[in-house]
PDB file of C-alpha atoms in Angstrom:
ATOM      1  CA  MET H   1       0.051 -17.574  -1.469  1.00 69.00           C
ATOM      2  CA  ASN H   2       1.219 -14.725  -3.692  1.00 95.00           C
ATOM      3  CA  THR H   3       2.268 -11.525  -1.945  1.00 97.00           C
ATOM      4  CA  THR H   4       2.509  -8.161  -3.648  1.00 98.00           C
ATOM      5  CA  VAL H   5       4.751  -5.560  -2.045  1.00 98.00           C
ATOM      6  CA  ILE H   6       4.064  -1.937  -3.003  1.00 98.00           C
ATOM      7  CA  VAL H   7       6.814   0.538  -2.131  1.00 97.00           C
ATOM      8  CA  ALA H   8       6.464   4.316  -2.380  1.00 97.00           C
ATOM      9  CA  ASN H   9       9.645   6.122  -1.372  1.00 94.00           C
ATOM     10  CA  PRO H  10      11.965   7.934  -3.792  1.00 92.00           C
ATOM     11  CA  SER H  11      15.060   7.563  -1.592  1.00 89.00           C
ATOM     12  CA  THR H  12      17.111   4.489  -2.385  1.00 87.00           C
ATOM     13  CA  ASP H  13      18.756   4.614   1.047  1.00 87.00           C
ATOM     14  CA  SER H  14      15.550   5.191   3.033  1.00 89.00           C
ATOM     15  CA  PHE H  15      14.334   3.141   5.960  1.00 90.00           C
ATOM     16  CA  SER H  16      11.396   2.159   3.721  1.00 92.00           C
ATOM     17  CA  LYS H  17      13.882   0.362   1.455  1.00 93.00           C
ATOM     18  CA  SER H  18      15.342  -1.432   4.500  1.00 93.00           C
ATOM     19  CA  ILE H  19      11.812  -2.479   5.426  1.00 95.00           C
ATOM     20  CA  MET H  20      11.232  -3.718   1.871  1.00 95.00           C
ATOM     21  CA  GLU H  21      14.425  -5.801   2.007  1.00 95.00           C
ATOM     22  CA  LYS H  22      13.353  -7.315   5.338  1.00 96.00           C
ATOM     23  CA  VAL H  23       9.911  -8.153   3.933  1.00 97.00           C
ATOM     24  CA  LEU H  24      11.398  -9.719   0.788  1.00 97.00           C
ATOM     25  CA  ASN H  25      13.958 -11.732   2.767  1.00 96.00           C
ATOM     26  CA  THR H  26      11.194 -12.976   5.068  1.00 96.00           C
ATOM     27  CA  LEU H  27       9.062 -14.002   2.087  1.00 97.00           C
ATOM     28  CA  LYS H  28      12.035 -15.857   0.589  1.00 96.00           C
ATOM     29  CA  GLU H  29      12.720 -17.638   3.891  1.00 95.00           C
ATOM     30  CA  LYS H  30       9.062 -18.700   4.053  1.00 94.00           C
ATOM     31  CA  ASN H  31       9.137 -19.836   0.390  1.00 95.00           C
ATOM     32  CA  LYS H  32       6.331 -17.439  -0.517  1.00 95.00           C
ATOM     33  CA  SER H  33       6.044 -16.108  -4.045  1.00 97.00           C
ATOM     34  CA  TYR H  34       5.954 -12.347  -4.414  1.00 97.00           C
ATOM     35  CA  GLU H  35       5.836  -9.418  -6.799  1.00 97.00           C
ATOM     36  CA  ILE H  36       7.298  -5.977  -6.178  1.00 97.00           C
ATOM     37  CA  ILE H  37       5.652  -2.772  -7.308  1.00 98.00           C
ATOM     38  CA  ASP H  38       8.195  -0.005  -6.688  1.00 97.00           C
ATOM     39  CA  LEU H  39       6.335   3.049  -7.906  1.00 98.00           C
ATOM     40  CA  TYR H  40       9.346   5.345  -8.172  1.00 97.00           C
ATOM     41  CA  ASN H  41      11.553   2.689  -9.739  1.00 96.00           C
ATOM     42  CA  ASP H  42       8.758   1.918 -12.237  1.00 97.00           C
ATOM     43  CA  ASP H  43       8.478   5.638 -13.037  1.00 97.00           C
ATOM     44  CA  PHE H  44       4.732   5.405 -12.386  1.00 98.00           C
ATOM     45  CA  ASN H  45       2.727   8.490 -13.381  1.00 97.00           C
ATOM     46  CA  PRO H  46       0.207   9.171 -10.579  1.00 97.00           C
ATOM     47  CA  ILE H  47      -1.599  11.966 -12.410  1.00 96.00           C
ATOM     48  CA  MET H  48      -5.045  11.242 -13.801  1.00 94.00           C
ATOM     49  CA  SER H  49      -5.536  12.769 -17.225  1.00 94.00           C
ATOM     50  CA  GLU H  50      -8.862  13.888 -18.633  1.00 94.00           C
ATOM     51  CA  GLU H  51      -8.955  10.633 -20.608  1.00 94.00           C
ATOM     52  CA  ASP H  52      -8.284   8.636 -17.410  1.00 94.00           C
ATOM     53  CA  VAL H  53     -11.231  10.312 -15.707  1.00 92.00           C
ATOM     54  CA  LYS H  54     -13.541   9.503 -18.633  1.00 92.00           C
ATOM     55  CA  LEU H  55     -12.477   5.845 -18.592  1.00 93.00           C
ATOM     56  CA  TYR H  56     -12.538   5.570 -14.771  1.00 89.00           C
ATOM     57  CA  THR H  57     -16.265   4.949 -14.365  1.00 80.00           C
ATOM     58  CA  LYS H  58     -16.128   2.262 -17.044  1.00 87.00           C
ATOM     59  CA  GLY H  59     -13.260   0.587 -15.217  1.00 89.00           C
ATOM     60  CA  GLU H  60     -11.020   1.035 -18.231  1.00 94.00           C
ATOM     61  CA  THR H  61      -7.523   2.318 -18.840  1.00 95.00           C
ATOM     62  CA  LYS H  62      -5.192   2.651 -21.792  1.00 95.00           C
ATOM     63  CA  ASP H  63      -2.073   2.699 -19.600  1.00 96.00           C
ATOM     64  CA  GLU H  64      -0.158  -0.581 -19.991  1.00 97.00           C
ATOM     65  CA  LEU H  65       1.559  -0.209 -16.613  1.00 98.00           C
ATOM     66  CA  VAL H  66      -1.821   0.185 -14.894  1.00 98.00           C
ATOM     67  CA  LYS H  67      -3.032  -2.969 -16.687  1.00 97.00           C
ATOM     68  CA  LYS H  68       0.102  -4.800 -15.540  1.00 98.00           C
ATOM     69  CA  TYR H  69      -0.485  -3.729 -11.928  1.00 98.00           C
ATOM     70  CA  GLN H  70      -4.127  -4.836 -12.126  1.00 98.00           C
ATOM     71  CA  LYS H  71      -3.083  -8.262 -13.407  1.00 97.00           C
ATOM     72  CA  VAL H  72      -0.615  -8.623 -10.527  1.00 98.00           C
ATOM     73  CA  LEU H  73      -3.263  -7.583  -7.992  1.00 98.00           C
ATOM     74  CA  LYS H  74      -5.782 -10.104  -9.354  1.00 98.00           C
ATOM     75  CA  GLU H  75      -3.219 -12.828  -8.575  1.00 97.00           C
ATOM     76  CA  THR H  76      -2.439 -11.465  -5.096  1.00 98.00           C
ATOM     77  CA  ASN H  77      -3.495 -13.001  -1.790  1.00 97.00           C
ATOM     78  CA  GLN H  78      -1.500 -10.772   0.555  1.00 98.00           C
ATOM     79  CA  LEU H  79      -0.793  -7.070   0.003  1.00 98.00           C
ATOM     80  CA  VAL H  80       2.049  -5.240   1.745  1.00 98.00           C
ATOM     81  CA  CYS H  81       2.287  -1.447   1.394  1.00 98.00           C
ATOM     82  CA  ILE H  82       5.455   0.324   2.547  1.00 97.00           C
ATOM     83  CA  PHE H  83       5.693   4.115   2.632  1.00 96.00           C
ATOM     84  CA  PRO H  84       6.650   7.171   4.689  1.00 96.00           C
ATOM     85  CA  ILE H  85       3.852   9.228   6.170  1.00 94.00           C
ATOM     86  CA  TRP H  86       3.938  12.730   4.711  1.00 93.00           C
ATOM     87  CA  TRP H  87       1.402  15.294   5.926  1.00 92.00           C
ATOM     88  CA  ASN H  88      -0.498  12.532   7.756  1.00 91.00           C
ATOM     89  CA  SER H  89      -1.053  10.612   4.543  1.00 91.00           C
ATOM     90  CA  CYS H  90       0.679   8.499   1.952  1.00 95.00           C
ATOM     91  CA  PRO H  91       2.963  10.029  -0.696  1.00 96.00           C
ATOM     92  CA  ALA H  92       1.130  11.472  -3.699  1.00 97.00           C
ATOM     93  CA  ILE H  93       2.514   8.764  -5.993  1.00 98.00           C
ATOM     94  CA  LEU H  94       0.802   6.085  -3.885  1.00 98.00           C
ATOM     95  CA  LYS H  95      -2.493   7.986  -3.771  1.00 97.00           C
ATOM     96  CA  GLY H  96      -2.236   8.318  -7.557  1.00 97.00           C
ATOM     97  CA  PHE H  97      -1.620   4.566  -7.779  1.00 98.00           C
ATOM     98  CA  PHE H  98      -4.949   3.904  -6.076  1.00 97.00           C
ATOM     99  CA  ASP H  99      -6.707   6.594  -8.151  1.00 96.00           C
ATOM    100  CA  ARG H 100      -5.457   5.125 -11.433  1.00 97.00           C
ATOM    101  CA  VAL H 101      -5.283   1.376 -10.659  1.00 97.00           C
ATOM    102  CA  PHE H 102      -8.177   0.711  -8.259  1.00 97.00           C
ATOM    103  CA  LEU H 103     -10.792   1.476 -10.890  1.00 96.00           C
ATOM    104  CA  LYS H 104     -14.517   1.017 -10.644  1.00 93.00           C
ATOM    105  CA  GLU H 105     -15.445  -2.513 -11.758  1.00 94.00           C
ATOM    106  CA  PHE H 106     -11.877  -3.600 -10.959  1.00 96.00           C
ATOM    107  CA  ALA H 107     -11.438  -2.772  -7.268  1.00 96.00           C
ATOM    108  CA  PHE H 108     -15.064  -2.035  -6.432  1.00 96.00           C
ATOM    109  CA  THR H 109     -18.552  -1.803  -7.810  1.00 94.00           C
ATOM    110  CA  GLU H 110     -21.639  -0.023  -6.559  1.00 92.00           C
ATOM    111  CA  LYS H 111     -24.780  -1.545  -5.130  1.00 94.00           C
ATOM    112  CA  ASP H 112     -27.548   0.483  -3.521  1.00 94.00           C
ATOM    113  CA  LYS H 113     -25.347   3.601  -3.755  1.00 91.00           C
ATOM    114  CA  ARG H 114     -22.581   1.966  -1.712  1.00 93.00           C
ATOM    115  CA  SER H 115     -19.198   0.615  -2.709  1.00 93.00           C
ATOM    116  CA  VAL H 116     -18.748  -3.145  -2.735  1.00 96.00           C
ATOM    117  CA  GLY H 117     -15.161  -4.344  -2.808  1.00 97.00           C
ATOM    118  CA  LEU H 118     -14.070  -6.683  -5.593  1.00 97.00           C
ATOM    119  CA  LEU H 119     -10.485  -7.453  -4.553  1.00 98.00           C
ATOM    120  CA  THR H 120     -11.581 -10.181  -2.152  1.00 98.00           C
ATOM    121  CA  ASN H 121      -8.832 -12.460  -3.482  1.00 98.00           C
ATOM    122  CA  ILE H 122      -6.518 -10.343  -1.304  1.00 98.00           C
ATOM    123  CA  THR H 123      -7.287 -11.917   2.056  1.00 97.00           C
ATOM    124  CA  SER H 124      -4.793  -9.980   4.163  1.00 97.00           C
ATOM    125  CA  GLY H 125      -2.946  -6.715   4.111  1.00 98.00           C
ATOM    126  CA  LEU H 126      -0.028  -5.173   5.925  1.00 97.00           C
ATOM    127  CA  VAL H 127       0.629  -1.445   5.903  1.00 97.00           C
ATOM    128  CA  ILE H 128       4.123  -0.559   7.122  1.00 96.00           C
ATOM    129  CA  THR H 129       4.837   3.130   7.538  1.00 95.00           C
ATOM    130  CA  THR H 130       7.542   5.395   8.854  1.00 92.00           C
ATOM    131  CA  SER H 131       6.962   8.836  10.296  1.00 90.00           C
ATOM    132  CA  GLU H 132       8.521  11.715  12.177  1.00 87.00           C
ATOM    133  CA  THR H 133       5.447  11.755  14.416  1.00 83.00           C
ATOM    134  CA  GLU H 134       4.633   9.528  17.368  1.00 85.00           C
ATOM    135  CA  THR H 135       2.113   6.838  16.456  1.00 83.00           C
ATOM    136  CA  ASP H 136      -0.021   7.561  19.554  1.00 86.00           C
ATOM    137  CA  TYR H 137      -0.196  11.245  18.618  1.00 85.00           C
ATOM    138  CA  MET H 138      -1.348  10.390  15.088  1.00 86.00           C
ATOM    139  CA  VAL H 139      -3.971   8.002  16.426  1.00 88.00           C
ATOM    140  CA  LYS H 140      -5.301  10.064  19.344  1.00 90.00           C
ATOM    141  CA  GLU H 141      -4.796  13.664  18.249  1.00 88.00           C
ATOM    142  CA  LEU H 142      -4.899  13.535  14.453  1.00 90.00           C
ATOM    143  CA  GLY H 143      -7.818  11.131  14.041  1.00 85.00           C
ATOM    144  CA  ASN H 144      -5.808   8.068  13.027  1.00 91.00           C
ATOM    145  CA  PRO H 145      -5.413   9.190   9.395  1.00 86.00           C
ATOM    146  CA  ILE H 146      -3.743   6.030   8.066  1.00 92.00           C
ATOM    147  CA  GLU H 147      -6.335   3.713   9.587  1.00 90.00           C
ATOM    148  CA  SER H 148      -9.324   5.850   8.584  1.00 92.00           C
ATOM    149  CA  THR H 149      -8.278   6.987   5.116  1.00 92.00           C
ATOM    150  CA  PHE H 150      -5.826   4.382   3.855  1.00 93.00           C
ATOM    151  CA  VAL H 151      -6.934   1.146   5.530  1.00 95.00           C
ATOM    152  CA  LYS H 152     -10.689   1.713   5.749  1.00 95.00           C
ATOM    153  CA  GLY H 153     -11.210   4.273   2.977  1.00 95.00           C
ATOM    154  CA  ILE H 154      -9.150   2.537   0.290  1.00 96.00           C
ATOM    155  CA  LEU H 155      -8.238  -1.043   1.156  1.00 97.00           C
ATOM    156  CA  ASN H 156     -11.395  -2.115   3.018  1.00 97.00           C
ATOM    157  CA  VAL H 157     -13.654  -0.379   0.484  1.00 96.00           C
ATOM    158  CA  SER H 158     -11.882  -2.409  -2.215  1.00 97.00           C
ATOM    159  CA  GLY H 159     -12.627  -5.703  -0.444  1.00 98.00           C
ATOM    160  CA  ILE H 160      -9.233  -6.081   1.251  1.00 98.00           C
ATOM    161  CA  THR H 161      -9.932  -6.956   4.865  1.00 94.00           C
ATOM    162  CA  ASN H 162      -7.798  -8.281   7.703  1.00 96.00           C
ATOM    163  CA  VAL H 163      -5.376  -5.356   7.340  1.00 97.00           C
ATOM    164  CA  LYS H 164      -2.741  -4.582   9.982  1.00 96.00           C
ATOM    165  CA  TRP H 165      -0.980  -1.190  10.218  1.00 96.00           C
ATOM    166  CA  ILE H 166       2.392  -0.800  11.923  1.00 94.00           C
ATOM    167  CA  ASN H 167       4.403   2.417  12.114  1.00 93.00           C
ATOM    168  CA  GLU H 168       7.960   3.252  13.093  1.00 90.00           C
ATOM    169  CA  ASN H 169       8.591   6.756  14.423  1.00 86.00           C
ATOM    170  CA  LEU H 170      11.988   7.785  13.086  1.00 81.00           C
ATOM    171  CA  ALA H 171      12.255  11.105  14.952  1.00 75.00           C
ATOM    172  CA  ASP H 172      14.156   9.773  17.959  1.00 72.00           C
ATOM    173  CA  ASN H 173      15.300   6.496  16.469  1.00 73.00           C
ATOM    174  CA  ASN H 174      18.644   4.882  16.690  1.00 79.00           C
ATOM    175  CA  GLU H 175      20.081   1.814  15.019  1.00 83.00           C
ATOM    176  CA  GLU H 176      18.954  -0.452  17.858  1.00 86.00           C
ATOM    177  CA  SER H 177      15.299   0.624  17.683  1.00 85.00           C
ATOM    178  CA  GLU H 178      15.292   0.393  13.883  1.00 87.00           C
ATOM    179  CA  ASN H 179      16.705  -3.141  14.026  1.00 89.00           C
ATOM    180  CA  LYS H 180      14.103  -4.098  16.626  1.00 91.00           C
ATOM    181  CA  PHE H 181      11.357  -2.801  14.338  1.00 91.00           C
ATOM    182  CA  LEU H 182      12.799  -4.668  11.339  1.00 92.00           C
ATOM    183  CA  ASP H 183      12.972  -7.876  13.371  1.00 91.00           C
ATOM    184  CA  SER H 184       9.304  -7.490  14.380  1.00 92.00           C
ATOM    185  CA  ILE H 185       8.187  -7.468  10.729  1.00 91.00           C
ATOM    186  CA  VAL H 186       8.772 -11.230  10.538  1.00 89.00           C
ATOM    187  CA  ASN H 187       5.687 -11.660  12.756  1.00 90.00           C
ATOM    188  CA  TYR H 188       3.415  -9.963  10.225  1.00 91.00           C
ATOM    189  CA  VAL H 189       4.608 -11.257   6.850  1.00 90.00           C
TER     190      VAL H 189
END
């Protein structure tokens, strides 16, 4: 099984980076092969140009980094996304990643005016987020934005099913609760 880990946090000392290290160490311990897509480290440009928009419906791109990411994703069986929740969503760089990489005829096609996912080689997904908001509040009061928009609206539409979302609220955290959360990740990877 090949796992791809996508990380979207500009801070090198963030809890997201600690999560990434835990995920990578767990994959190593389980002898699983993996690829890392660190969008900030890769200096990924999330902005779609006019040319990108014209090529989008054809499923084409001229960006070599986008092509590299697509190749990695075609060889992926498990996808892990790690990011902080900002304004009840993913960071703009990650949204731009999906806009520019998950192209029509790569990530999905259309049949009877509905999207049909093409990334069915990715048989499981794990979305690991951090927030300053209680998870229950996001789910019950804010309409579960990560589940509805990110998991269902992007990953499921692209054919990636069996996706689990876990979130760590950092607002009242301490080292003990962060370590407990990191230790729990082993159960999902």
